[in-house]
Each structure stands twice: as C-alpha cells, then as structure tokens.
Amino acid sequence: MKKTKPKKAKKKPSISILKKKLWVIISNHIRTRDNFICFTSGVKVEGSNAHCGHGIPSSVGGVALRYHPLNLHCQSYVENIHHSGNGGEYYRRQVSKYGQEVVDRLYKLKNKIIKSDRYFYEKLTELYLNEDEKSIIEYLEK
C-alpha cells in the first residue's frame, strides 16, 4: 500500500508580502486620486516619473503616517527623490488644501504607536481597495 503525505495547509503570505501588495494599491490609488499632478510642483507626471510621496517622511512618521491618505500625494521623481519630497512646499500645500488643524492632527500622529500586524495590513488593503478615504483616516487615527 502506497503511503501518501497529508496535504499542507496553504501558507499565509508574509507581512513583507502584505506590505508590498498594500503599497502598490496605495500608490496607484493616490496617483489616480491626484490625477497624476505633482503635489509640490503642479506638473503633470506619468510612468516612472509619477511617484507617491510623503509629506512627513515614513522614516520618522511611523506606520500611521506611512499609509495616511492626507500624508500621501502624487509627486514627480525630481520632487520626491532629488528634492527629498520638497518638505517646505509640501507642508504649505497641505495647510492650503486641508487647513492648519488637519495638518497639526497629522503631526500628532507621529507619536502614535500602532501594532502593524497581519490584520492591520489586510484591513488597510481592504479599505484602500474600497477607495473609502474617510474610513481609512478613521482607522489610522482611532
């Protein structure tokens, strides 16, 4: 009689894979939302020149700001990479677009600690796929 091995359960994707998938979804959403217009220079961008840039850099902003739709905008390669996001102009445009109170609220999120586990990335992916920015903001700021 031939022995058969039991079937393995399907392996869940790693958090690293979930992060990469989420960023692709977010980047496409943000660039489309902004009509491929650079937030800091106002120039129309396309292809590899169209980036999704952060107002508060993700290196200092934590996970809440890394994926927050009010901290993400379409930027040109030059603005995002060569000018490091052009923070001064980015800040001025955020204040002009959303108001000082909203921008201050974003800066307060720098100190917020969020557990970025599998559930966090799956939930955020679901919210971005639904393109419901109000729900995304509520989820990240709760």
PDB file of C-alpha atoms in Angstrom:
ATOM      1  CA  MET A   1       0.000   0.000   0.000  1.00  0.00           C
ATOM      2  CA  LYS A   2       1.338   3.393  -1.044  1.00  0.00           C
ATOM      3  CA  LYS A   3       1.708   5.989   1.709  1.00  0.00           C
ATOM      4  CA  THR A   4       0.571   9.495   0.881  1.00  0.00           C
ATOM      5  CA  LYS A   5       1.658  12.609   2.663  1.00  0.00           C
ATOM      6  CA  PRO A   6      -1.059  14.755   4.168  1.00  0.00           C
ATOM      7  CA  LYS A   7      -1.727  17.940   2.218  1.00  0.00           C
ATOM      8  CA  LYS A   8      -0.122  21.018   3.673  1.00  0.00           C
ATOM      9  CA  ALA A   9      -2.325  23.926   4.620  1.00  0.00           C
ATOM     10  CA  LYS A  10      -1.951  26.888   2.294  1.00  0.00           C
ATOM     11  CA  LYS A  11       0.672  29.202   3.735  1.00  0.00           C
ATOM     12  CA  LYS A  12      -0.437  32.736   4.530  1.00  0.00           C
ATOM     13  CA  PRO A  13       1.551  35.494   2.832  1.00  0.00           C
ATOM     14  CA  SER A  14       4.279  37.035   4.978  1.00  0.00           C
ATOM     15  CA  ILE A  15       3.897  40.532   6.405  1.00  0.00           C
ATOM     16  CA  SER A  16       6.584  41.654   3.969  1.00  0.00           C
ATOM     17  CA  ILE A  17       4.454  40.452   1.036  1.00  0.00           C
ATOM     18  CA  LEU A  18       1.357  42.121   2.527  1.00  0.00           C
ATOM     19  CA  LYS A  19       3.271  45.431   2.847  1.00  0.00           C
ATOM     20  CA  LYS A  20       4.436  45.304  -0.773  1.00  0.00           C
ATOM     21  CA  LYS A  21       0.939  44.491  -2.033  1.00  0.00           C
ATOM     22  CA  LEU A  22      -0.541  47.311   0.069  1.00  0.00           C
ATOM     23  CA  TRP A  23       1.982  49.856  -1.227  1.00  0.00           C
ATOM     24  CA  VAL A  24       1.189  49.012  -4.869  1.00  0.00           C
ATOM     25  CA  ILE A  25      -2.532  49.514  -4.163  1.00  0.00           C
ATOM     26  CA  ILE A  26      -1.954  52.761  -2.237  1.00  0.00           C
ATOM     27  CA  SER A  27       0.461  54.196  -4.787  1.00  0.00           C
ATOM     28  CA  ASN A  28      -1.967  53.573  -7.645  1.00  0.00           C
ATOM     29  CA  HIS A  29      -4.873  54.994  -5.627  1.00  0.00           C
ATOM     30  CA  ILE A  30      -3.029  58.190  -4.642  1.00  0.00           C
ATOM     31  CA  ARG A  31      -1.621  58.941  -8.098  1.00  0.00           C
ATOM     32  CA  THR A  32      -5.039  58.387  -9.676  1.00  0.00           C
ATOM     33  CA  ARG A  33      -6.781  60.445  -6.980  1.00  0.00           C
ATOM     34  CA  ASP A  34      -4.380  63.322  -7.694  1.00  0.00           C
ATOM     35  CA  ASN A  35      -4.860  62.999 -11.478  1.00  0.00           C
ATOM     36  CA  PHE A  36      -1.102  62.439 -11.893  1.00  0.00           C
ATOM     37  CA  ILE A  37      -0.388  66.071 -10.955  1.00  0.00           C
ATOM     38  CA  CYS A  38       2.685  66.618  -8.761  1.00  0.00           C
ATOM     39  CA  PHE A  39       1.519  67.986  -5.407  1.00  0.00           C
ATOM     40  CA  THR A  40       4.556  70.247  -4.896  1.00  0.00           C
ATOM     41  CA  SER A  41       5.291  71.463  -8.429  1.00  0.00           C
ATOM     42  CA  GLY A  42       1.900  71.217 -10.152  1.00  0.00           C
ATOM     43  CA  VAL A  43       3.445  69.435 -13.152  1.00  0.00           C
ATOM     44  CA  LYS A  44       1.605  66.596 -14.923  1.00  0.00           C
ATOM     45  CA  VAL A  45       3.561  63.335 -14.449  1.00  0.00           C
ATOM     46  CA  GLU A  46       3.328  59.866 -15.965  1.00  0.00           C
ATOM     47  CA  GLY A  47       5.035  56.496 -15.965  1.00  0.00           C
ATOM     48  CA  SER A  48       8.134  56.156 -13.808  1.00  0.00           C
ATOM     49  CA  ASN A  49       8.074  59.917 -13.206  1.00  0.00           C
ATOM     50  CA  ALA A  50       4.852  59.532 -11.151  1.00  0.00           C
ATOM     51  CA  HIS A  51       5.673  58.748  -7.528  1.00  0.00           C
ATOM     52  CA  CYS A  52       3.603  58.587  -4.367  1.00  0.00           C
ATOM     53  CA  GLY A  53       5.394  60.900  -1.919  1.00  0.00           C
ATOM     54  CA  HIS A  54       5.072  61.512   1.812  1.00  0.00           C
ATOM     55  CA  GLY A  55       4.635  64.907   3.476  1.00  0.00           C
ATOM     56  CA  ILE A  56       6.002  63.613   6.767  1.00  0.00           C
ATOM     57  CA  PRO A  57       8.660  61.069   5.758  1.00  0.00           C
ATOM     58  CA  SER A  58       7.780  57.474   6.564  1.00  0.00           C
ATOM     59  CA  SER A  59      11.150  57.091   8.285  1.00  0.00           C
ATOM     60  CA  VAL A  60      10.006  59.424  11.096  1.00  0.00           C
ATOM     61  CA  GLY A  61       6.227  59.318  10.815  1.00  0.00           C
ATOM     62  CA  GLY A  62       5.522  55.764  11.851  1.00  0.00           C
ATOM     63  CA  VAL A  63       3.111  53.326  10.300  1.00  0.00           C
ATOM     64  CA  ALA A  64       0.016  55.548  10.674  1.00  0.00           C
ATOM     65  CA  LEU A  65       1.556  58.318   8.560  1.00  0.00           C
ATOM     66  CA  ARG A  66       3.275  55.921   6.150  1.00  0.00           C
ATOM     67  CA  TYR A  67      -0.167  54.953   4.808  1.00  0.00           C
ATOM     68  CA  HIS A  68      -2.299  58.018   5.704  1.00  0.00           C
ATOM     69  CA  PRO A  69      -4.013  59.411   2.577  1.00  0.00           C
ATOM     70  CA  LEU A  70      -3.640  63.034   3.734  1.00  0.00           C
ATOM     71  CA  ASN A  71       0.117  62.499   4.087  1.00  0.00           C
ATOM     72  CA  LEU A  72       0.437  60.921   0.628  1.00  0.00           C
ATOM     73  CA  HIS A  73       0.287  62.726  -2.698  1.00  0.00           C
ATOM     74  CA  CYS A  74       1.445  62.278  -6.262  1.00  0.00           C
ATOM     75  CA  GLN A  75       4.905  63.719  -6.831  1.00  0.00           C
ATOM     76  CA  SER A  76       7.364  63.840  -9.681  1.00  0.00           C
ATOM     77  CA  TYR A  77      10.580  61.830  -9.476  1.00  0.00           C
ATOM     78  CA  VAL A  78      12.598  65.045  -9.149  1.00  0.00           C
ATOM     79  CA  GLU A  79      10.484  66.408  -6.273  1.00  0.00           C
ATOM     80  CA  ASN A  80      10.257  63.096  -4.416  1.00  0.00           C
ATOM     81  CA  ILE A  81      13.833  61.835  -4.881  1.00  0.00           C
ATOM     82  CA  HIS A  82      16.136  64.737  -5.741  1.00  0.00           C
ATOM     83  CA  HIS A  83      14.384  67.294  -3.523  1.00  0.00           C
ATOM     84  CA  SER A  84      13.566  64.732  -0.775  1.00  0.00           C
ATOM     85  CA  GLY A  85       9.862  65.455  -1.134  1.00  0.00           C
ATOM     86  CA  ASN A  86      10.325  69.254  -1.031  1.00  0.00           C
ATOM     87  CA  GLY A  87       9.047  69.312   2.562  1.00  0.00           C
ATOM     88  CA  GLY A  88       8.560  73.070   2.903  1.00  0.00           C
ATOM     89  CA  GLU A  89       6.365  73.355  -0.181  1.00  0.00           C
ATOM     90  CA  TYR A  90       4.590  70.096   0.664  1.00  0.00           C
ATOM     91  CA  TYR A  91       3.705  71.459   4.120  1.00  0.00           C
ATOM     92  CA  ARG A  92       2.436  74.789   2.680  1.00  0.00           C
ATOM     93  CA  ARG A  93       0.236  72.966   0.182  1.00  0.00           C
ATOM     94  CA  GLN A  94      -1.134  70.612   2.864  1.00  0.00           C
ATOM     95  CA  VAL A  95      -2.110  73.605   5.004  1.00  0.00           C
ATOM     96  CA  SER A  96      -3.674  75.317   1.989  1.00  0.00           C
ATOM     97  CA  LYS A  97      -5.621  72.191   0.941  1.00  0.00           C
ATOM     98  CA  TYR A  98      -6.679  70.726   4.326  1.00  0.00           C
ATOM     99  CA  GLY A  99      -6.245  73.564   6.842  1.00  0.00           C
ATOM    100  CA  GLN A 100      -3.818  74.008   9.720  1.00  0.00           C
ATOM    101  CA  GLU A 101      -5.944  71.968  12.157  1.00  0.00           C
ATOM    102  CA  VAL A 102      -5.820  68.844   9.955  1.00  0.00           C
ATOM    103  CA  VAL A 103      -2.065  69.198   9.342  1.00  0.00           C
ATOM    104  CA  ASP A 104      -1.482  69.600  13.099  1.00  0.00           C
ATOM    105  CA  ARG A 105      -3.509  66.422  13.644  1.00  0.00           C
ATOM    106  CA  LEU A 106      -1.236  64.614  11.170  1.00  0.00           C
ATOM    107  CA  TYR A 107       1.875  65.773  13.025  1.00  0.00           C
ATOM    108  CA  LYS A 108       0.414  64.480  16.302  1.00  0.00           C
ATOM    109  CA  LEU A 109       0.162  61.023  14.705  1.00  0.00           C
ATOM    110  CA  LYS A 110       3.982  60.896  14.641  1.00  0.00           C
ATOM    111  CA  ASN A 111       3.818  59.862  18.301  1.00  0.00           C
ATOM    112  CA  LYS A 112       1.065  57.277  17.857  1.00  0.00           C
ATOM    113  CA  ILE A 113       2.034  53.630  18.192  1.00  0.00           C
ATOM    114  CA  ILE A 114       0.068  51.181  16.067  1.00  0.00           C
ATOM    115  CA  LYS A 115       0.519  47.426  16.046  1.00  0.00           C
ATOM    116  CA  SER A 116       1.239  46.705  12.402  1.00  0.00           C
ATOM    117  CA  ASP A 117       0.425  43.013  12.294  1.00  0.00           C
ATOM    118  CA  ARG A 118      -1.162  40.840   9.614  1.00  0.00           C
ATOM    119  CA  TYR A 119      -4.655  42.112  10.494  1.00  0.00           C
ATOM    120  CA  PHE A 120      -3.515  45.751  10.147  1.00  0.00           C
ATOM    121  CA  TYR A 121      -2.166  45.230   6.606  1.00  0.00           C
ATOM    122  CA  GLU A 122      -5.128  43.113   5.494  1.00  0.00           C
ATOM    123  CA  LYS A 123      -7.641  45.652   6.854  1.00  0.00           C
ATOM    124  CA  LEU A 124      -5.830  48.616   5.299  1.00  0.00           C
ATOM    125  CA  THR A 125      -5.611  46.792   1.957  1.00  0.00           C
ATOM    126  CA  GLU A 126      -9.361  46.160   2.089  1.00  0.00           C
ATOM    127  CA  LEU A 127     -10.102  49.827   2.894  1.00  0.00           C
ATOM    128  CA  TYR A 128      -7.860  51.116   0.086  1.00  0.00           C
ATOM    129  CA  LEU A 129      -9.394  48.669  -2.395  1.00  0.00           C
ATOM    130  CA  ASN A 130     -12.802  50.117  -1.455  1.00  0.00           C
ATOM    131  CA  GLU A 131     -11.337  53.610  -2.039  1.00  0.00           C
ATOM    132  CA  ASP A 132     -13.038  54.924   1.095  1.00  0.00           C
ATOM    133  CA  GLU A 133     -10.587  57.549   2.359  1.00  0.00           C
ATOM    134  CA  LYS A 134     -12.860  58.603   5.208  1.00  0.00           C
ATOM    135  CA  SER A 135     -12.805  55.051   6.606  1.00  0.00           C
ATOM    136  CA  ILE A 136      -9.027  54.808   6.053  1.00  0.00           C
ATOM    137  CA  ILE A 137      -8.462  58.030   8.005  1.00  0.00           C
ATOM    138  CA  GLU A 138     -10.762  56.890  10.836  1.00  0.00           C
ATOM    139  CA  TYR A 139      -8.968  53.523  11.002  1.00  0.00           C
ATOM    140  CA  LEU A 140      -5.491  55.099  11.137  1.00  0.00           C
ATOM    141  CA  GLU A 141      -6.451  57.792  13.647  1.00  0.00           C
ATOM    142  CA  LYS A 142      -8.521  55.683  16.075  1.00  0.00           C
TER     143      LYS A 142
END
